[in-house]
mmCIF file of C-alpha atoms in Angstrom:
data_model
loop_
_atom_site.group_PDB
_atom_site.id
_atom_site.type_symbol
_atom_site.label_atom_id
_atom_site.label_comp_id
_atom_site.label_asym_id
_atom_site.label_seq_id
_atom_site.Cartn_x
_atom_site.Cartn_y
_atom_site.Cartn_z
ATOM 1 C CA MET A 1 -60.626 148.417 -47.462
ATOM 2 C CA LYS A 2 -57.181 147.494 -46.049
ATOM 3 C CA THR A 3 -58.057 143.770 -46.227
ATOM 4 C CA SER A 4 -59.162 144.021 -49.901
ATOM 5 C CA TRP A 5 -55.966 145.759 -50.850
ATOM 6 C CA ARG A 6 -53.881 143.084 -49.086
ATOM 7 C CA ASN A 7 -55.797 140.249 -50.778
ATOM 8 C CA ALA A 8 -55.366 141.828 -54.203
ATOM 9 C CA SER A 9 -51.657 142.246 -53.551
ATOM 10 C CA LEU A 10 -51.306 138.586 -52.539
ATOM 11 C CA VAL A 11 -53.144 137.452 -55.691
ATOM 12 C CA ALA A 12 -50.932 139.607 -57.903
ATOM 13 C CA SER A 13 -47.770 138.313 -56.250
ATOM 14 C CA ALA A 14 -48.886 134.700 -56.636
ATOM 15 C CA ALA A 15 -49.681 135.278 -60.313
ATOM 16 C CA ALA A 16 -46.240 136.826 -60.895
ATOM 17 C CA VAL A 17 -44.483 133.862 -59.286
ATOM 18 C CA LEU A 18 -46.580 131.430 -61.345
ATOM 19 C CA VAL A 19 -45.668 133.199 -64.606
ATOM 20 C CA LEU A 20 -41.979 133.219 -63.702
ATOM 21 C CA THR A 21 -41.826 129.569 -62.669
ATOM 22 C CA THR A 22 -43.700 128.590 -65.803
ATOM 23 C CA ALA A 23 -41.372 130.603 -68.071
ATOM 24 C CA CYS A 24 -38.029 129.813 -66.415
ATOM 25 C CA GLY A 25 -36.120 126.573 -66.769
ATOM 26 C CA GLN A 26 -37.886 125.505 -69.973
ATOM 27 C CA GLU A 27 -36.039 124.382 -73.070
ATOM 28 C CA GLY A 28 -36.918 124.417 -76.773
ATOM 29 C CA GLY A 29 -35.681 123.220 -80.159
ATOM 30 C CA THR A 30 -33.078 124.645 -82.524
ATOM 31 C CA SER A 31 -32.645 125.085 -86.263
ATOM 32 C CA SER A 32 -29.630 125.769 -88.428
ATOM 33 C CA VAL A 33 -28.647 128.210 -91.174
ATOM 34 C CA GLY A 34 -25.164 128.493 -92.681
ATOM 35 C CA SER A 35 -23.142 130.478 -95.208
ATOM 36 C CA GLN A 36 -19.728 130.692 -96.785
ATOM 37 C CA ASN A 37 -17.988 133.662 -98.359
ATOM 38 C CA VAL A 38 -14.881 134.805 -100.209
ATOM 39 C CA GLY A 39 -13.292 138.163 -100.976
ATOM 40 C CA ALA A 40 -14.465 140.665 -103.583
ATOM 41 C CA THR A 41 -12.730 140.874 -106.932
ATOM 42 C CA ALA A 42 -12.806 143.359 -109.793
ATOM 43 C CA ALA A 43 -16.156 143.483 -111.535
ATOM 44 C CA ALA A 44 -16.537 141.474 -114.704
ATOM 45 C CA GLY A 45 -16.611 143.596 -117.856
ATOM 46 C CA GLY A 46 -15.071 146.568 -116.022
ATOM 47 C CA TYR A 47 -18.288 147.560 -114.262
ATOM 48 C CA GLY A 48 -17.236 148.709 -110.831
ATOM 49 C CA GLY A 49 -13.691 148.675 -109.486
ATOM 50 C CA VAL A 50 -12.224 146.430 -106.830
ATOM 51 C CA GLY A 51 -14.535 146.368 -103.825
ATOM 52 C CA SER A 52 -13.883 145.954 -100.139
ATOM 53 C CA GLY A 53 -15.438 142.505 -100.185
ATOM 54 C CA ILE A 54 -15.963 140.066 -97.336
ATOM 55 C CA GLY A 55 -13.013 138.047 -96.146
ATOM 56 C CA THR A 56 -9.825 137.267 -98.069
ATOM 57 C CA GLY A 57 -10.576 133.917 -99.652
ATOM 58 C CA THR A 58 -9.422 132.868 -103.099
ATOM 59 C CA SER A 59 -11.941 133.118 -105.908
ATOM 60 C CA PRO A 60 -13.323 129.682 -106.748
ATOM 61 C CA SER A 61 -12.440 128.046 -110.037
ATOM 62 C CA PRO A 62 -14.898 128.257 -112.963
ATOM 63 C CA SER A 63 -15.572 124.536 -112.594
ATOM 64 C CA SER A 64 -16.901 125.087 -109.065
ATOM 65 C CA THR A 65 -20.403 126.039 -110.107
ATOM 66 C CA VAL A 66 -23.919 125.843 -108.783
ATOM 67 C CA GLY A 67 -26.123 123.133 -110.214
ATOM 68 C CA GLY A 68 -23.793 120.147 -110.366
ATOM 69 C CA GLY A 69 -21.295 121.576 -112.869
ATOM 70 C CA GLN A 70 -23.839 122.808 -115.391
ATOM 71 C CA GLY A 71 -21.962 126.092 -115.727
ATOM 72 C CA ASN A 72 -22.331 129.429 -113.993
ATOM 73 C CA LEU A 73 -24.006 131.114 -116.938
ATOM 74 C CA GLY A 74 -26.974 128.785 -116.660
ATOM 75 C CA ALA A 75 -27.192 129.306 -112.917
ATOM 76 C CA GLN A 76 -27.015 133.090 -113.277
ATOM 77 C CA SER A 77 -29.853 133.230 -115.817
ATOM 78 C CA ALA A 78 -32.102 130.780 -113.987
ATOM 79 C CA SER A 79 -35.186 131.902 -112.105
ATOM 80 C CA ALA A 80 -34.687 132.678 -108.438
ATOM 81 C CA GLY A 81 -37.056 129.989 -107.122
ATOM 82 C CA LYS A 82 -37.724 130.166 -103.379
ATOM 83 C CA LEU A 83 -35.607 132.943 -101.900
ATOM 84 C CA GLU A 84 -33.651 132.111 -98.754
ATOM 85 C CA VAL A 85 -31.886 133.961 -95.936
ATOM 86 C CA SER A 86 -28.232 133.145 -95.253
ATOM 87 C CA ALA A 87 -26.548 134.299 -92.020
ATOM 88 C CA ASN A 88 -23.155 135.941 -92.527
ATOM 89 C CA ALA A 89 -20.915 136.873 -89.590
ATOM 90 C CA GLU A 90 -19.883 140.217 -91.108
ATOM 91 C CA LEU A 91 -23.034 141.252 -92.975
ATOM 92 C CA GLY A 92 -25.848 139.724 -90.972
ATOM 93 C CA ASP A 93 -28.733 138.315 -93.024
ATOM 94 C CA VAL A 94 -28.063 138.069 -96.768
ATOM 95 C CA LEU A 95 -30.699 137.237 -99.381
ATOM 96 C CA THR A 96 -29.959 134.341 -101.740
ATOM 97 C CA ASP A 97 -31.771 132.499 -104.483
ATOM 98 C CA SER A 98 -32.837 128.866 -104.164
ATOM 99 C CA ALA A 99 -29.363 127.726 -105.274
ATOM 100 C CA GLY A 100 -27.681 129.760 -102.545
ATOM 101 C CA LEU A 101 -26.286 132.447 -104.867
ATOM 102 C CA SER A 102 -26.113 135.884 -103.217
ATOM 103 C CA LEU A 103 -28.373 138.657 -104.513
ATOM 104 C CA TYR A 104 -27.219 142.263 -104.897
ATOM 105 C CA ARG A 105 -28.522 145.796 -105.416
ATOM 106 C CA PHE A 106 -27.024 148.699 -107.389
ATOM 107 C CA ASP A 107 -26.725 152.237 -105.987
ATOM 108 C CA GLU A 108 -27.487 153.781 -109.405
ATOM 109 C CA ASP A 109 -30.883 152.054 -109.501
ATOM 110 C CA THR A 110 -33.975 153.480 -107.809
ATOM 111 C CA ALA A 111 -36.625 151.817 -105.648
ATOM 112 C CA GLU A 112 -39.313 154.529 -105.748
ATOM 113 C CA PRO A 113 -40.223 153.997 -108.493
ATOM 114 C CA PRO A 114 -38.336 150.760 -109.221
ATOM 115 C CA LYS A 115 -35.906 151.246 -112.122
ATOM 116 C CA SER A 116 -32.833 149.351 -113.310
ATOM 117 C CA ASN A 117 -29.943 151.341 -114.729
ATOM 118 C CA CYS A 118 -27.743 148.312 -115.378
ATOM 119 C CA ASN A 119 -27.931 147.294 -119.040
ATOM 120 C CA GLY A 120 -25.676 145.974 -121.816
ATOM 121 C CA ASP A 121 -22.238 144.916 -120.554
ATOM 122 C CA CYS A 122 -23.274 145.833 -117.009
ATOM 123 C CA ALA A 123 -26.061 143.265 -117.148
ATOM 124 C CA THR A 124 -23.531 140.664 -118.320
ATOM 125 C CA ALA A 125 -21.392 141.282 -115.240
ATOM 126 C CA TRP A 126 -24.468 141.584 -113.010
ATOM 127 C CA PRO A 127 -27.193 139.297 -114.423
ATOM 128 C CA PRO A 128 -30.667 140.585 -113.474
ATOM 129 C CA VAL A 129 -32.709 138.089 -111.466
ATOM 130 C CA PRO A 130 -35.851 137.107 -113.419
ATOM 131 C CA ALA A 131 -39.115 137.856 -111.634
ATOM 132 C CA ASN A 132 -40.855 134.706 -112.887
ATOM 133 C CA ASP A 133 -41.228 131.899 -110.379
ATOM 134 C CA ALA A 134 -39.633 133.827 -107.466
ATOM 135 C CA SER A 135 -41.225 133.178 -104.072
ATOM 136 C CA ALA A 136 -40.531 134.114 -100.453
ATOM 137 C CA GLY A 137 -38.938 131.537 -98.183
ATOM 138 C CA ALA A 138 -38.728 131.569 -94.382
ATOM 139 C CA GLY A 139 -37.937 134.956 -92.864
ATOM 140 C CA ILE A 140 -38.864 136.920 -96.008
ATOM 141 C CA ASP A 141 -41.946 139.116 -96.307
ATOM 142 C CA LYS A 142 -43.599 138.136 -99.586
ATOM 143 C CA ALA A 143 -45.143 141.614 -99.778
ATOM 144 C CA LEU A 144 -41.639 142.988 -100.476
ATOM 145 C CA LEU A 145 -41.288 140.929 -103.666
ATOM 146 C CA GLY A 146 -42.163 142.725 -106.886
ATOM 147 C CA GLU A 147 -40.992 143.210 -110.448
ATOM 148 C CA VAL A 148 -39.817 145.940 -112.792
ATOM 149 C CA THR A 149 -39.836 146.010 -116.580
ATOM 150 C CA ARG A 150 -36.301 146.440 -117.915
ATOM 151 C CA ALA A 151 -35.260 148.369 -121.027
ATOM 152 C CA ASP A 152 -35.312 145.119 -123.053
ATOM 153 C CA GLY A 153 -38.855 144.351 -121.909
ATOM 154 C CA SER A 154 -37.934 141.516 -119.528
ATOM 155 C CA LYS A 155 -39.270 141.364 -115.979
ATOM 156 C CA GLN A 156 -36.724 141.696 -113.165
ATOM 157 C CA LEU A 157 -37.291 140.737 -109.534
ATOM 158 C CA THR A 158 -37.374 143.570 -107.016
ATOM 159 C CA ILE A 159 -36.982 143.407 -103.219
ATOM 160 C CA GLY A 160 -38.481 146.343 -101.390
ATOM 161 C CA GLY A 161 -38.502 148.107 -104.758
ATOM 162 C CA TRP A 162 -34.787 147.491 -105.473
ATOM 163 C CA PRO A 163 -33.946 145.497 -108.635
ATOM 164 C CA ALA A 164 -32.087 142.289 -107.710
ATOM 165 C CA TYR A 165 -28.968 140.945 -109.425
ATOM 166 C CA ARG A 166 -26.535 138.068 -109.186
ATOM 167 C CA TYR A 167 -22.791 138.560 -109.761
ATOM 168 C CA ALA A 168 -21.017 136.722 -112.586
ATOM 169 C CA LYS A 169 -17.969 135.993 -110.410
ATOM 170 C CA ASP A 170 -20.021 134.304 -107.694
ATOM 171 C CA THR A 171 -19.759 130.669 -108.762
ATOM 172 C CA LYS A 172 -21.051 128.717 -105.765
ATOM 173 C CA ALA A 173 -23.491 129.025 -102.902
ATOM 174 C CA GLY A 174 -22.357 131.483 -100.242
ATOM 175 C CA ASP A 175 -19.939 133.459 -102.457
ATOM 176 C CA LEU A 176 -20.041 137.230 -101.801
ATOM 177 C CA THR A 177 -17.367 138.461 -104.203
ATOM 178 C CA GLY A 178 -19.647 141.269 -105.389
ATOM 179 C CA GLN A 179 -19.944 142.955 -101.981
ATOM 180 C CA GLY A 180 -18.749 146.575 -102.208
ATOM 181 C CA VAL A 181 -17.562 146.361 -105.820
ATOM 182 C CA GLY A 182 -17.051 149.852 -107.215
ATOM 183 C CA GLY A 183 -18.567 151.284 -104.069
ATOM 184 C CA LYS A 184 -21.960 150.783 -105.715
ATOM 185 C CA TRP A 185 -22.848 147.094 -105.433
ATOM 186 C CA TYR A 186 -24.031 145.576 -102.163
ATOM 187 C CA ALA A 187 -25.528 142.320 -100.951
ATOM 188 C CA LEU A 188 -29.272 142.508 -100.357
ATOM 189 C CA ALA A 189 -30.801 142.081 -96.919
ATOM 190 C CA PRO A 190 -34.232 140.346 -96.839
ATOM 191 C CA THR A 191 -35.814 143.797 -96.439
ATOM 192 C CA GLY A 192 -34.310 145.169 -99.656
ATOM 193 C CA LYS A 193 -31.808 147.268 -97.698
ATOM 194 C CA LYS A 194 -28.067 146.803 -97.969
ATOM 195 C CA ALA A 195 -27.020 143.825 -95.874
ATOM 196 C CA SER A 196 -25.193 144.945 -92.748
ATOM 197 C CA VAL A 197 -24.825 143.846 -89.167
ATOM 198 C CA ALA A 198 -26.677 147.029 -88.226
ATOM 199 C CA SER A 199 -29.809 145.481 -89.730
ATOM 200 C CA LEU A 200 -29.696 142.534 -87.306
ATOM 201 C CA PRO A 201 -32.440 142.181 -84.688
ATOM 202 C CA GLY A 202 -31.636 142.733 -81.009
ATOM 203 C CA LEU A 203 -31.074 138.977 -80.686
ATOM 204 C CA SER A 204 -30.802 136.446 -83.499
ATOM 205 C CA THR A 205 -28.783 133.362 -84.419
ATOM 206 C CA ARG A 206 -25.950 132.442 -86.737
ATOM 207 C CA ASN A 207 -24.414 129.139 -87.690
ATOM 208 C CA ASP A 208 -20.860 128.949 -86.367
ATOM 209 C CA PRO A 209 -18.644 126.422 -88.215
ATOM 210 C CA ASN A 210 -17.353 125.017 -84.918
ATOM 211 C CA LEU A 211 -20.161 125.570 -82.419
ATOM 212 C CA GLY A 212 -23.289 125.205 -84.544
ATOM 213 C CA GLU A 213 -26.254 127.546 -84.147
ATOM 214 C CA ILE A 214 -25.616 130.170 -81.479
ATOM 215 C CA VAL A 215 -27.222 133.410 -80.310
ATOM 216 C CA VAL A 216 -25.750 136.791 -81.315
ATOM 217 C CA ASP A 217 -26.635 140.346 -80.298
ATOM 218 C CA LYS A 218 -27.661 143.296 -82.506
ATOM 219 C CA ASN A 219 -24.018 143.816 -83.513
ATOM 220 C CA GLY A 220 -23.535 140.198 -84.508
ATOM 221 C CA MET A 221 -21.390 139.520 -81.434
ATOM 222 C CA THR A 222 -21.527 136.098 -79.783
ATOM 223 C CA VAL A 223 -23.675 135.875 -76.640
ATOM 224 C CA TYR A 224 -22.568 133.853 -73.594
ATOM 225 C CA ARG A 225 -23.876 132.374 -70.358
ATOM 226 C CA PHE A 226 -22.067 132.091 -67.006
ATOM 227 C CA ALA A 227 -22.374 128.623 -65.450
ATOM 228 C CA LYS A 228 -22.467 130.115 -61.945
ATOM 229 C CA ASP A 229 -25.598 132.172 -62.678
ATOM 230 C CA LYS A 230 -29.107 131.013 -61.840
ATOM 231 C CA ALA A 231 -32.237 130.965 -63.977
ATOM 232 C CA TRP A 232 -34.809 129.530 -61.561
ATOM 233 C CA PRO A 233 -36.947 130.491 -59.706
ATOM 234 C CA GLU A 234 -35.742 133.869 -60.962
ATOM 235 C CA PRO A 235 -32.668 135.090 -62.889
ATOM 236 C CA VAL A 236 -29.606 135.846 -60.743
ATOM 237 C CA SER A 237 -26.262 137.091 -62.125
ATOM 238 C CA ASN A 238 -23.138 136.145 -60.203
ATOM 239 C CA CYS A 239 -20.899 138.164 -62.509
ATOM 240 C CA THR A 240 -20.294 141.431 -60.662
ATOM 241 C CA GLY A 241 -17.607 144.094 -60.236
ATOM 242 C CA ALA A 242 -14.458 143.428 -62.293
ATOM 243 C CA CYS A 243 -16.166 140.443 -63.937
ATOM 244 C CA LEU A 244 -18.421 142.835 -65.846
ATOM 245 C CA GLU A 245 -15.417 144.540 -67.453
ATOM 246 C CA LYS A 246 -14.669 141.309 -69.302
ATOM 247 C CA TRP A 247 -18.276 140.148 -69.666
ATOM 248 C CA PRO A 248 -20.601 143.116 -70.395
ATOM 249 C CA VAL A 249 -24.289 142.398 -69.854
ATOM 250 C CA VAL A 250 -26.687 142.305 -72.787
ATOM 251 C CA ALA A 251 -29.246 145.081 -72.351
ATOM 252 C CA PRO A 252 -33.007 144.292 -72.491
ATOM 253 C CA VAL A 253 -34.376 143.385 -75.920
ATOM 254 C CA SER A 254 -38.024 143.416 -76.985
ATOM 255 C CA ALA A 255 -39.403 139.972 -77.863
ATOM 256 C CA ASN A 256 -40.503 141.464 -81.198
ATOM 257 C CA ASP A 257 -36.879 142.428 -81.886
ATOM 258 C CA THR A 258 -35.620 138.834 -81.945
ATOM 259 C CA LYS A 259 -35.353 136.144 -84.599
ATOM 260 C CA ASP A 260 -35.032 132.361 -84.183
ATOM 261 C CA VAL A 261 -34.497 132.686 -80.415
ATOM 262 C CA GLN A 262 -36.867 130.812 -78.086
ATOM 263 C CA LYS A 263 -39.566 133.203 -76.875
ATOM 264 C CA LYS A 264 -40.417 131.264 -73.734
ATOM 265 C CA GLY A 265 -38.336 132.619 -70.878
ATOM 266 C CA LEU A 266 -37.115 135.510 -73.048
ATOM 267 C CA MET A 267 -37.186 138.300 -70.478
ATOM 268 C CA SER A 268 -35.142 140.955 -68.693
ATOM 269 C CA PHE A 269 -34.511 141.369 -64.972
ATOM 270 C CA THR A 270 -32.971 143.902 -62.630
ATOM 271 C CA ARG A 271 -29.556 142.883 -61.319
ATOM 272 C CA SER A 272 -28.368 143.436 -57.742
ATOM 273 C CA ASP A 273 -26.482 146.539 -58.959
ATOM 274 C CA GLY A 274 -29.695 148.001 -60.405
ATOM 275 C CA VAL A 275 -28.769 147.372 -64.058
ATOM 276 C CA LYS A 276 -31.325 145.643 -66.296
ATOM 277 C CA GLN A 277 -30.076 142.556 -68.125
ATOM 278 C CA GLN A 278 -31.524 140.347 -70.862
ATOM 279 C CA THR A 279 -32.014 136.594 -70.503
ATOM 280 C CA VAL A 280 -32.570 133.670 -72.873
ATOM 281 C CA ASN A 281 -34.797 131.062 -71.262
ATOM 282 C CA CYS A 282 -34.404 133.063 -68.025
ATOM 283 C CA SER A 283 -30.582 132.698 -68.027
ATOM 284 C CA PRO A 284 -28.609 136.000 -67.923
ATOM 285 C CA ILE A 285 -26.586 136.641 -71.077
ATOM 286 C CA TYR A 286 -23.385 138.567 -71.790
ATOM 287 C CA THR A 287 -20.897 139.400 -74.535
ATOM 288 C CA PHE A 288 -17.105 138.984 -74.196
ATOM 289 C CA ALA A 289 -14.719 141.960 -74.309
ATOM 290 C CA ALA A 290 -12.048 139.837 -76.038
ATOM 291 C CA ASP A 291 -14.357 139.223 -79.008
ATOM 292 C CA LYS A 292 -13.354 142.003 -81.390
ATOM 293 C CA GLN A 293 -15.581 141.345 -84.383
ATOM 294 C CA PRO A 294 -18.706 139.434 -85.396
ATOM 295 C CA GLY A 295 -17.931 135.741 -85.649
ATOM 296 C CA ASP A 296 -15.425 135.687 -82.780
ATOM 297 C CA THR A 297 -16.077 133.031 -80.122
ATOM 298 C CA ASN A 298 -13.073 133.628 -77.863
ATOM 299 C CA GLY A 299 -15.265 133.321 -74.782
ATOM 300 C CA GLN A 300 -16.285 129.713 -75.416
ATOM 301 C CA GLY A 301 -15.175 127.540 -72.505
ATOM 302 C CA VAL A 302 -13.233 130.284 -70.679
ATOM 303 C CA GLY A 303 -12.526 129.182 -67.109
ATOM 304 C CA GLY A 304 -14.758 126.191 -67.640
ATOM 305 C CA THR A 305 -17.680 128.466 -66.771
ATOM 306 C CA TRP A 306 -18.449 130.609 -69.829
ATOM 307 C CA TYR A 307 -20.234 129.203 -72.876
ATOM 308 C CA ALA A 308 -21.957 130.372 -76.058
ATOM 309 C CA VAL A 309 -25.748 130.064 -76.014
ATOM 310 C CA ARG A 310 -28.092 127.912 -78.061
ATOM 311 C CA PRO A 311 -31.375 129.442 -79.312
ATOM 312 C CA ASN A 312 -33.180 127.545 -76.535
ATOM 313 C CA GLY A 313 -30.889 128.938 -73.839
ATOM 314 C CA GLU A 314 -28.632 125.895 -73.367
ATOM 315 C CA MET A 315 -24.874 126.383 -73.040
ATOM 316 C CA VAL A 316 -22.913 125.056 -75.999
ATOM 317 C CA GLY A 317 -21.050 121.913 -74.969
ATOM 318 C CA VAL A 318 -22.767 121.668 -71.596
ATOM 319 C CA SER A 319 -25.864 119.665 -70.733
ATOM 320 C CA ASP A 320 -28.129 121.819 -68.587
ATOM 321 C CA LYS A 321 -29.308 120.173 -65.401
#
């Protein structure tokens, strides 16, 4: 009986080591998604006051339009085509049409049942997105796409039941001038909810203008690796004591609560201090206390040992050995 138990234990231990050595130290590919944004302005036609907006950029000129200068009116009335997801540092995932124009929802509408309450001059300022020819691109559940019949008989696209609109003052891909206008208009997340960092998965990626595609946590904060840590044959963190005050560990994240991050080697481990920490490709990951808001990358290159993380676990600017 004692011998059987010992044999079973040895088999289990060997299997665990095999799984770990297979998962750790592996690398994968990356992909890239980007976005651009400017500040909110007063709603066209007086519908909605000045909103909080995203950023403080200057509104683009009317000649800076989607579709090679064909005019914003044409772009706003066009069908949505294949919907896309754009990563925004302050709002997380934002839904756009095939031309990159941001899509919005209106608080005075309803989703159950779907109903648009934006008509007349309101619909001039916030053109309804036609339901014809709309399809779901990568990262969008096609089951959430629907349509609602408007007061004029036209069919409007709905996302998760919410009627979708463009904003007349968004003139080029990535503009988000409609965000927060009047306290009633908000960018759409791919789920139909209001876009917000809170809707981000536990781990996902964003396209940084300087670093490229990097991993961020559920709050949109940049994730880092410490060059002195180890990933193989098992994760080991060498950031302890006072180090952790500047570089807080990323808590365990379910593999199902991640997006665009390599699944192989995506695991948590117990540190020497008893705290559980998340890894990407078996490498321990952290955030940086000096990063104050989503989009900050103040930890990149600190001390020549701290680096942002690629979706496959590599350190940005460093070739893993």
